[in-house]
CSV table of C-alpha atoms in Angstrom, one decimal:
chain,number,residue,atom,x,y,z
Y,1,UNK,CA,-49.8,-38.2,28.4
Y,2,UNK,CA,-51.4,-40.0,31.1
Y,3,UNK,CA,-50.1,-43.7,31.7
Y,4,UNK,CA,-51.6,-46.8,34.0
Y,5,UNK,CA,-49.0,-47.7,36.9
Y,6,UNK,CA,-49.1,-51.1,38.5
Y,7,UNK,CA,-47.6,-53.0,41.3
Y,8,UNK,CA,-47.4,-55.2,44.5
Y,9,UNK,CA,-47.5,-54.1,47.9
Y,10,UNK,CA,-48.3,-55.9,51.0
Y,11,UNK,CA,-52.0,-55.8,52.5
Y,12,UNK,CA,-53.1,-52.7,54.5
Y,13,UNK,CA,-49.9,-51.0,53.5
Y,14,UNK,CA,-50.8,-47.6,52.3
Y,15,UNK,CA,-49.3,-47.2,48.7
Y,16,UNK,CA,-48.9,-43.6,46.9
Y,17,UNK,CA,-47.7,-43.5,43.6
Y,18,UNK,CA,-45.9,-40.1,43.1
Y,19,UNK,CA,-47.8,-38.4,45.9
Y,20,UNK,CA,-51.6,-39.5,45.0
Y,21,UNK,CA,-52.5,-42.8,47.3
Y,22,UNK,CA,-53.5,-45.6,44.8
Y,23,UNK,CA,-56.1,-47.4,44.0
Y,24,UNK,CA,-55.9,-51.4,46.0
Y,25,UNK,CA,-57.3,-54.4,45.2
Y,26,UNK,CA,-55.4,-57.3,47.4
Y,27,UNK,CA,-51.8,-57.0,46.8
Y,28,UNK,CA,-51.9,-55.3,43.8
Y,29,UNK,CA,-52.6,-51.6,43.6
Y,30,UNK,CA,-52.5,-49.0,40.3
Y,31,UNK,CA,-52.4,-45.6,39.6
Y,32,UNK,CA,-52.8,-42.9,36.9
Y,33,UNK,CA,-49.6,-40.8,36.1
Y,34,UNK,CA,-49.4,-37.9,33.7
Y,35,UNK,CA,-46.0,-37.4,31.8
Y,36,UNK,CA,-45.3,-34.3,31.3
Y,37,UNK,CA,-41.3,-34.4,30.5
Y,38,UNK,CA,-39.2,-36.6,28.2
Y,39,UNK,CA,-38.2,-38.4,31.1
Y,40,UNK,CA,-40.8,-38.9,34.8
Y,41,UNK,CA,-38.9,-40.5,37.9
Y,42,UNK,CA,-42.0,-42.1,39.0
Y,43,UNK,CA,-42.0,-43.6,42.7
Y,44,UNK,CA,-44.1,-45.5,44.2
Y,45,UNK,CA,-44.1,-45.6,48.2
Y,46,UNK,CA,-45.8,-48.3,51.1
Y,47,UNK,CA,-46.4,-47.4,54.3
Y,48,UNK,CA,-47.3,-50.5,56.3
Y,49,UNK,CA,-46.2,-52.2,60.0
Y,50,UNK,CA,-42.7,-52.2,58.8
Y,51,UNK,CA,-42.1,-48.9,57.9
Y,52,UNK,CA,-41.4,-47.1,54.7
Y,53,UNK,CA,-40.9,-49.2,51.3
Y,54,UNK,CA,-39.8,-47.0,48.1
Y,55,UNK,CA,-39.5,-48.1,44.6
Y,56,UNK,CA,-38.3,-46.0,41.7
Y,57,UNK,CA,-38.9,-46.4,37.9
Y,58,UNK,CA,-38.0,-44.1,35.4
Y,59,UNK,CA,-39.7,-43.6,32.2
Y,60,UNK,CA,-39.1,-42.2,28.9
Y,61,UNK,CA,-42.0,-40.3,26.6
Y,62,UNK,CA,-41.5,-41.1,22.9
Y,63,UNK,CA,-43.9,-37.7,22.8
Y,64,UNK,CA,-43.5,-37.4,18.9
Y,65,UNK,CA,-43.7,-41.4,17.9
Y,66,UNK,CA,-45.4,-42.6,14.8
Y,67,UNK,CA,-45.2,-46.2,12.5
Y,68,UNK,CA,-41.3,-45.9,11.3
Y,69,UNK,CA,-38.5,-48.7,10.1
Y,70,UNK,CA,-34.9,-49.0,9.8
Y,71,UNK,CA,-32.8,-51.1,7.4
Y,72,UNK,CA,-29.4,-51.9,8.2
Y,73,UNK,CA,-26.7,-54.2,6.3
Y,74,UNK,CA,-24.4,-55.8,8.4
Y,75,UNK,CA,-21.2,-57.2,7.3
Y,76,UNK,CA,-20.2,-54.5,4.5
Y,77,UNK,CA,-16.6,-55.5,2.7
Y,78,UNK,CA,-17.4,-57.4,-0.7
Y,79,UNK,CA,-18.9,-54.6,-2.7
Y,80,UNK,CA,-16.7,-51.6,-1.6
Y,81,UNK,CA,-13.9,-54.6,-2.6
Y,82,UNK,CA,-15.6,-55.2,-6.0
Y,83,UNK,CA,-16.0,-51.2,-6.7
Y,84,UNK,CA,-12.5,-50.7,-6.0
Y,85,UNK,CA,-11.0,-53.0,-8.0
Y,86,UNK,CA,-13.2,-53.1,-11.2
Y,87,UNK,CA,-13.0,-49.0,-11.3
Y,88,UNK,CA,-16.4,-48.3,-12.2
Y,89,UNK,CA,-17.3,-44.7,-13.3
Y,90,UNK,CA,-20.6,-45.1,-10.8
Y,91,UNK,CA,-20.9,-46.1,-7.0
Y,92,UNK,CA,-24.2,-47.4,-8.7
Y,93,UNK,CA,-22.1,-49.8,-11.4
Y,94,UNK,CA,-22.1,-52.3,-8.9
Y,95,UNK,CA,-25.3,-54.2,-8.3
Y,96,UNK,CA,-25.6,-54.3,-5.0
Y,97,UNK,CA,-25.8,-50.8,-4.6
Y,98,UNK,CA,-27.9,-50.7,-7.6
Y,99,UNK,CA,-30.4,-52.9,-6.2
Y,100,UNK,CA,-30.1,-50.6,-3.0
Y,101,UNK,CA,-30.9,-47.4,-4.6
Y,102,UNK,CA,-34.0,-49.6,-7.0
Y,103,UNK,CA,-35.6,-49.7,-3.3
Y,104,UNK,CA,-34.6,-46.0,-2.4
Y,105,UNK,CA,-36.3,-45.1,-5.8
Y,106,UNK,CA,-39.1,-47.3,-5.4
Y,107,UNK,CA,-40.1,-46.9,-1.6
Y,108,UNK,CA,-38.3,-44.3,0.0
Y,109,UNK,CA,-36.4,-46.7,1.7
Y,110,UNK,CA,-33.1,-45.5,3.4
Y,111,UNK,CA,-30.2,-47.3,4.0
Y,112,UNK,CA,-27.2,-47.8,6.6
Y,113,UNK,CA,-23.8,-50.4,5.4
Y,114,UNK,CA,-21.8,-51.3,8.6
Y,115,UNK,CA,-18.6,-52.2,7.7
Y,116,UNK,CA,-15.7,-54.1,8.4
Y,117,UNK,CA,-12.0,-52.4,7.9
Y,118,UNK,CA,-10.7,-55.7,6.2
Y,119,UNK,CA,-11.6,-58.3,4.2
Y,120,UNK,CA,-9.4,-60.6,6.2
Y,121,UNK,CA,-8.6,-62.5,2.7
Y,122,UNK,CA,-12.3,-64.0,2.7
Y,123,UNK,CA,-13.7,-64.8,-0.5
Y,124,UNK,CA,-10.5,-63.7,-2.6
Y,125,UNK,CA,-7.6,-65.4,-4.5
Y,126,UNK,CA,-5.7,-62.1,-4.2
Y,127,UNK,CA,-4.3,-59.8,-1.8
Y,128,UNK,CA,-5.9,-58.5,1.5
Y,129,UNK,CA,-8.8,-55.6,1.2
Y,130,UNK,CA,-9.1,-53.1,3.7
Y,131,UNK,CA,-10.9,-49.8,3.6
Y,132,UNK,CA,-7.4,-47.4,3.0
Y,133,UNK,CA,-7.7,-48.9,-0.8
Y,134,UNK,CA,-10.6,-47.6,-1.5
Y,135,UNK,CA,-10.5,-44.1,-4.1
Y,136,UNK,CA,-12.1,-41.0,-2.7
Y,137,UNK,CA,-12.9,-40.2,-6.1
Y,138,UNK,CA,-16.5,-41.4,-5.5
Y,139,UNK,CA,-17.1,-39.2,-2.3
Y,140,UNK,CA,-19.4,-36.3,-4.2
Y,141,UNK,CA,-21.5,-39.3,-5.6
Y,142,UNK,CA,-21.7,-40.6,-1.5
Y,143,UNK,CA,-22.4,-37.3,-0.4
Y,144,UNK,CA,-25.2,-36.7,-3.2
Y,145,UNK,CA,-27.0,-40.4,-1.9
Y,146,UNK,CA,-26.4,-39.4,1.7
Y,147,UNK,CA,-30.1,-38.6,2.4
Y,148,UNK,CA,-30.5,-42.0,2.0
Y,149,UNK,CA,-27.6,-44.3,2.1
Y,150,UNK,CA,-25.2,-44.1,4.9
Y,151,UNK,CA,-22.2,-46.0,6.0
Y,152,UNK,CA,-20.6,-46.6,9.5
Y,153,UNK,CA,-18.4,-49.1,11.7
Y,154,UNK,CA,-19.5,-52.8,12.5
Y,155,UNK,CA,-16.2,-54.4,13.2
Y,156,UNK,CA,-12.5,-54.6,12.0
Y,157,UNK,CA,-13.1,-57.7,10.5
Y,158,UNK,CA,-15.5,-60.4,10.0
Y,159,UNK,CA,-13.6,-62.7,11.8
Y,160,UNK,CA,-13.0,-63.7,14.8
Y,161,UNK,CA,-16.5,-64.5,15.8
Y,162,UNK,CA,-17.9,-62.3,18.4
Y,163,UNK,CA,-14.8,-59.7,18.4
Y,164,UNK,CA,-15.5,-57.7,21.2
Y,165,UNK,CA,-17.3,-59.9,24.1
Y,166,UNK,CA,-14.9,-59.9,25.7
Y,167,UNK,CA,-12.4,-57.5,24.7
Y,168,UNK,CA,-11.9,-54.1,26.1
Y,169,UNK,CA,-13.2,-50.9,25.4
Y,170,UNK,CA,-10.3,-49.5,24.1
Y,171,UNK,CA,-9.6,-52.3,21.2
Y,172,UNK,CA,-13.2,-51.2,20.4
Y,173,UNK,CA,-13.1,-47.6,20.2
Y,174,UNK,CA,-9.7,-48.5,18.3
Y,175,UNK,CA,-11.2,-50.2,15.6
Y,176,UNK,CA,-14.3,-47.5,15.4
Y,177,UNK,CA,-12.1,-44.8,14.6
Y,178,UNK,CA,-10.3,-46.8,11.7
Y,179,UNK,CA,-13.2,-47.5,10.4
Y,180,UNK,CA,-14.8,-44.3,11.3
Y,181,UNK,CA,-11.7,-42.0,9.3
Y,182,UNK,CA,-11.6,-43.9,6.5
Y,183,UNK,CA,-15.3,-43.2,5.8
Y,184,UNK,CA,-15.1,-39.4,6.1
Y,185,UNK,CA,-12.3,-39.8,3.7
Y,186,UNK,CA,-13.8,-41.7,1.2
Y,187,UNK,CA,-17.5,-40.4,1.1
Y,188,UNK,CA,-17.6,-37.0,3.5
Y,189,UNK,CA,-19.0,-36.4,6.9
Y,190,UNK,CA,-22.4,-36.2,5.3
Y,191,UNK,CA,-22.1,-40.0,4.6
Y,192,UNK,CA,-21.3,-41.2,8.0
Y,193,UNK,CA,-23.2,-41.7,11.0
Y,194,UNK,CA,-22.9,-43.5,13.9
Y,195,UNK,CA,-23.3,-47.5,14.6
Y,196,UNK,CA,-26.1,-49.1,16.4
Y,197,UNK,CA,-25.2,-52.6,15.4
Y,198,UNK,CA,-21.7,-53.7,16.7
Y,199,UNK,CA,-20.4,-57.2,15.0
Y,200,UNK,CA,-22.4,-60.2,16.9
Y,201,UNK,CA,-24.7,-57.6,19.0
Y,202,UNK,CA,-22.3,-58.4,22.2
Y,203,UNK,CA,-19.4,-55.8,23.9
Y,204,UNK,CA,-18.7,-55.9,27.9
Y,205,UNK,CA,-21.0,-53.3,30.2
Y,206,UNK,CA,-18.0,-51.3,30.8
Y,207,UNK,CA,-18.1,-50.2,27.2
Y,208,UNK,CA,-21.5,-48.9,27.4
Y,209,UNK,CA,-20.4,-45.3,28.5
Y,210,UNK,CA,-17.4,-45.3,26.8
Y,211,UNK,CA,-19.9,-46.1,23.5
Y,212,UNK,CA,-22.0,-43.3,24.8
Y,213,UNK,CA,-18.9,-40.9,25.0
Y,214,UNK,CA,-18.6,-41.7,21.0
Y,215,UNK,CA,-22.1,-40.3,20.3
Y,216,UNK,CA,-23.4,-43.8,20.1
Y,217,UNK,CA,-27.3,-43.9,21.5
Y,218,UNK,CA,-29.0,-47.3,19.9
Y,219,UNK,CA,-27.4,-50.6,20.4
Y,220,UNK,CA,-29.6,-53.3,18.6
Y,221,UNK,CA,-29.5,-56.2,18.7
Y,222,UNK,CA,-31.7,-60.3,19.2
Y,223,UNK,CA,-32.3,-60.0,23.0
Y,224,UNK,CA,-33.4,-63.6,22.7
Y,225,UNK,CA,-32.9,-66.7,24.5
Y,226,UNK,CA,-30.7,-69.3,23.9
Y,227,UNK,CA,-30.7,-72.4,25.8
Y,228,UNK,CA,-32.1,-70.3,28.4
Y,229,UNK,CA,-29.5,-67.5,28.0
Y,230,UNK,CA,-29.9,-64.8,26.2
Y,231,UNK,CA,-27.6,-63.7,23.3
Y,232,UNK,CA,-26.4,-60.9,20.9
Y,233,UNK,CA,-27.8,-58.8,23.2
Y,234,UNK,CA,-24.2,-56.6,24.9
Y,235,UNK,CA,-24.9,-58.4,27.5
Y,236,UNK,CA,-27.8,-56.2,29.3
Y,237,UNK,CA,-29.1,-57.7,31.9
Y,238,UNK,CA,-32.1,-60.6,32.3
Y,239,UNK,CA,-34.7,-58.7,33.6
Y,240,UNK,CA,-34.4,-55.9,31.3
Y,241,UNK,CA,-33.2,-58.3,27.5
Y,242,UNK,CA,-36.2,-60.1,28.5
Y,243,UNK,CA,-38.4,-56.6,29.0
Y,244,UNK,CA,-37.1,-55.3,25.6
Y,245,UNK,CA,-38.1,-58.8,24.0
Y,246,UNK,CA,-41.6,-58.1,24.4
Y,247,UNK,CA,-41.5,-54.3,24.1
Y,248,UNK,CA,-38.7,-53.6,21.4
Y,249,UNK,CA,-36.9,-51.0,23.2
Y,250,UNK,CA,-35.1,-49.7,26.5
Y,251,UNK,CA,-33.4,-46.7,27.6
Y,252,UNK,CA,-30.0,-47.6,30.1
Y,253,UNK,CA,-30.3,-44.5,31.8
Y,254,UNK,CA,-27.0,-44.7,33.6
Y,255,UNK,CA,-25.1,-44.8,30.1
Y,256,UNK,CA,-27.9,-42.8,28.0
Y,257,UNK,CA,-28.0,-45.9,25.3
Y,258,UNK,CA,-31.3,-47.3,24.4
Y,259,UNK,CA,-31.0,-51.3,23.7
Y,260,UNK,CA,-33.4,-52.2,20.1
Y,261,UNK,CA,-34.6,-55.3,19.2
Y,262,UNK,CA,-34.2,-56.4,15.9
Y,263,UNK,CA,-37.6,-57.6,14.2
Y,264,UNK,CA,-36.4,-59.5,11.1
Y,265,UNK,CA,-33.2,-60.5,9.7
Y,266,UNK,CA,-33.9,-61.0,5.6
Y,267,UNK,CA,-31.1,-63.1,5.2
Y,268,UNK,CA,-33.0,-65.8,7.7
Y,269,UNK,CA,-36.6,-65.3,6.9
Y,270,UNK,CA,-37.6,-67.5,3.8
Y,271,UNK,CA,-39.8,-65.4,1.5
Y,272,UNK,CA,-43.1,-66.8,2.3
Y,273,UNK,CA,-42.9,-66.1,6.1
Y,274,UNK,CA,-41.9,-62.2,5.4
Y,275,UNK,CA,-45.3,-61.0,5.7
Y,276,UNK,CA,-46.5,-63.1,8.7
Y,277,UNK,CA,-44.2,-62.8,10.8
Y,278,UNK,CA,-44.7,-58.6,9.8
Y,279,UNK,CA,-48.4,-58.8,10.5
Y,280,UNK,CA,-47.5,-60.7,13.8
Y,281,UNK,CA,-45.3,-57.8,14.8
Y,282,UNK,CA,-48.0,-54.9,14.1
Y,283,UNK,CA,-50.8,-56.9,16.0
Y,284,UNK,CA,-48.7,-56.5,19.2
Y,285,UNK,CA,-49.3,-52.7,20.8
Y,286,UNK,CA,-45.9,-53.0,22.6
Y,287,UNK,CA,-44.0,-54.4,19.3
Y,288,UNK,CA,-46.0,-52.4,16.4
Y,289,UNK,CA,-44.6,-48.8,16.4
Y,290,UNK,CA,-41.2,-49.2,15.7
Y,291,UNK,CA,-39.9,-52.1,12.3
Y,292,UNK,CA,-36.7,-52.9,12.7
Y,293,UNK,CA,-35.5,-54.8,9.7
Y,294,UNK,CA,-31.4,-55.8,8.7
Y,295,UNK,CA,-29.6,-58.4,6.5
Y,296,UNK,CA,-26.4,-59.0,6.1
Y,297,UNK,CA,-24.4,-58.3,3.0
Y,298,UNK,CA,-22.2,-61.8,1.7
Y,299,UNK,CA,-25.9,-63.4,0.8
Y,300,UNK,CA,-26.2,-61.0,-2.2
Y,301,UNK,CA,-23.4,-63.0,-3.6
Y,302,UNK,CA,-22.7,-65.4,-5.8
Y,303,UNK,CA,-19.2,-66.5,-4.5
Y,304,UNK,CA,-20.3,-66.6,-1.2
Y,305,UNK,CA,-21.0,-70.4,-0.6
Y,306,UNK,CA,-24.6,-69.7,0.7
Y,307,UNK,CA,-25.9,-66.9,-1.6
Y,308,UNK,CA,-29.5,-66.3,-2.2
Y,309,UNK,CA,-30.5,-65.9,-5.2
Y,310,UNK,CA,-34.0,-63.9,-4.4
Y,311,UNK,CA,-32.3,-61.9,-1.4
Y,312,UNK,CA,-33.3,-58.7,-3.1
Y,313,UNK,CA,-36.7,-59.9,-3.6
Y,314,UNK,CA,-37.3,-61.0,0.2
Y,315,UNK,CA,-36.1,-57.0,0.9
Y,316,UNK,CA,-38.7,-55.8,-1.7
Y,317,UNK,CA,-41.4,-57.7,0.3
Y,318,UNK,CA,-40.6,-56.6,3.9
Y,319,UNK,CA,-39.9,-52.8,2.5
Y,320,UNK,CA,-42.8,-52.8,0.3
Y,321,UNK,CA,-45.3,-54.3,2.8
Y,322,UNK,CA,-43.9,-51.8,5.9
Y,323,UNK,CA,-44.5,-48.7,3.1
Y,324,UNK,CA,-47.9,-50.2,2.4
Y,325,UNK,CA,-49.1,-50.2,5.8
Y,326,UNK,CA,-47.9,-46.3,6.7
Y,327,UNK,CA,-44.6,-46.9,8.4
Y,328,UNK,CA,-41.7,-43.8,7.1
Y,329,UNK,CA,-38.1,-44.9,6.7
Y,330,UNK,CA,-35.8,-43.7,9.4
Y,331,UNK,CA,-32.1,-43.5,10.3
Y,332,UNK,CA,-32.6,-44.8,14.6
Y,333,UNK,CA,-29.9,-43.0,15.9
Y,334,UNK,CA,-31.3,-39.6,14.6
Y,335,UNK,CA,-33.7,-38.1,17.5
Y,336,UNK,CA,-35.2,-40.7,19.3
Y,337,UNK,CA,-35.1,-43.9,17.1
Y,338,UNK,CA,-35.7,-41.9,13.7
Y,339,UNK,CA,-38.4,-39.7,16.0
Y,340,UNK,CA,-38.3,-35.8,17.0
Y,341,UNK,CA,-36.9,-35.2,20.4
């Protein structure tokens, strides 16, 4: 694939971009460079009064793209809570992941829960909740849905806010693995796969590789400013949150992650702003390729103290309006973001 590659350099410097001198125009200068591998170190050289300058980018071909989206769930507890202790003969008894597998049967769409470990005694007159209560008398029905639905880790609890910003890798990985084993237990390997969206989108650097050492390649997340810093976005630096902001995605090549930004959160986005905000997305080249929808699962509800009533409805209208314009349902941390490798 040949790409356009732009810059600065100082007048009468002599700029090569990979080997092949560039085209100049005052400061600026571009070239024409053909990838060829997954991943092209491309450098760009000036020769000028003051010697050599080098600068080094390195890119990443998403050779076998096309229009996908993901749907993740954040903030699974209630319903694995409400299966548990009403003992229904079907996963599917329960509405929520009735409603779920309405959309699956309707569109195609595919699912991943990220849940906590605990309910932390939230919403409930009885005892704690956590996932080592939950029968594994479901798990062939979990395996038999696990095409589509998936579970994984999102935090211990819901509670503190922002658990890991500041807390160490190994409290982390700690709580992944609980969460992690309970799932194989309860619904099979074939049900779990690994979490791109830890609770509040925010962990130290340091835990980057130590994510990556998991298996973990997607970290999504806002990568948006607020009052002028940016948030929920595992604190990645300026230049590149602000890069991925306007171009969805970025590969951290010293860790191996890529950093996702989330498109819509259905939970947030009131029902008659679904589709523009959607059509606003595809009109973008940088932003149109890749959907990246999520909502969070207390607003399906109606104990929760700000349930919404149509929540299922505003997922019908993003799923159904993605499906309608050619986008394919993906799992993003199978090949490269739900693509072939």
């Amino acid at each position: 694939m040949k790409i356009k590659v732009s810059g600065e350099a100082p007048l009468r410097s002599q700029v090569a971009v990979n080997g092949i001198p560039a085209k100049r125009a005052g400061t600026k200068f571009t070239s024409e460079v053909v990838l060829r591998d997954k991943e092209t170190e491309i450098v760009a050289t000036a020769n000028g009064w003051f010697g050599q300058n080098r600068h080094t980018v390195r890119v990443l071909w998403d050779k076998n793209s096309f229009p996908r989206y993901g749907f993740e769930i954040d903030d699974n507890i209630f319903f694995l809570r409400d299966i548990a202790r009403k003992n229904y003969g079907s996963l599917f008894d329960c509405f929520y992941l009735n409603g779920l597998r309405n959309l699956n049967r309707k569109y195609g769409a595919k699912f991943v829960l990220n849940l906590y470990y605990t309910d932390g005694l939230e919403y409930t007159d009885t005892q704690e909740f956590d996932l080592t209560q939950f029968p594994d008398r479901y798990k062939s029905e979990w395996q038999a849905n696990a095409d589509w639905l998936k579970l994984t880790f999102h935090a211990y609890a819901n509670l503190p806010d922002r658990p890991y910003q500041y807390a160490s890798p190994e409290k982390l990985i700690a709580d992944l693995d609980k969460v992690t084993g309970q799932i194989h237990r309860f619904a099979g390997e074939e049900t779990y796969i690994l979490p791109t969206i830890i609770h509040w989108g925010m962990v130290q650097p340091t835990a980057y590789k130590v994510l990556a050492e998991q298996g973990v390649r997607v970290l999504r997340g806002y990568f948006k400013p607020q009052n002028g810093v940016f948030d929920v976005n595992y604190f990645l630096d300026d230049v590149r949150s602000e890069y991925v902001s306007r171009h969805d995605v970025v590969k951290d090549f010293d860790s191996g992650i890529i950093f996702s930004k989330t498109d819509m959160v259905c939970n947030t986005t009131p029902i008659d702003r679904i589709v523009p905000i959607l059509e606003s997305e595809v009109q973008d080249p940088n932003l149109a390729e890749i959907i990246d929808l999520m909502t969070h699962e207390q607003y399906f509800w109606p104990f929760y103290i700000k349930y919404i009533p149509e929540h299922f409805q505003r997922l019908d209208m993003a799923i159904r309006w993605v499906t309608e314009h050619g986008y394919k349902p993906v799992f993003f941390h199978e090949g490269l973001l739900g693509a072939p490798e």
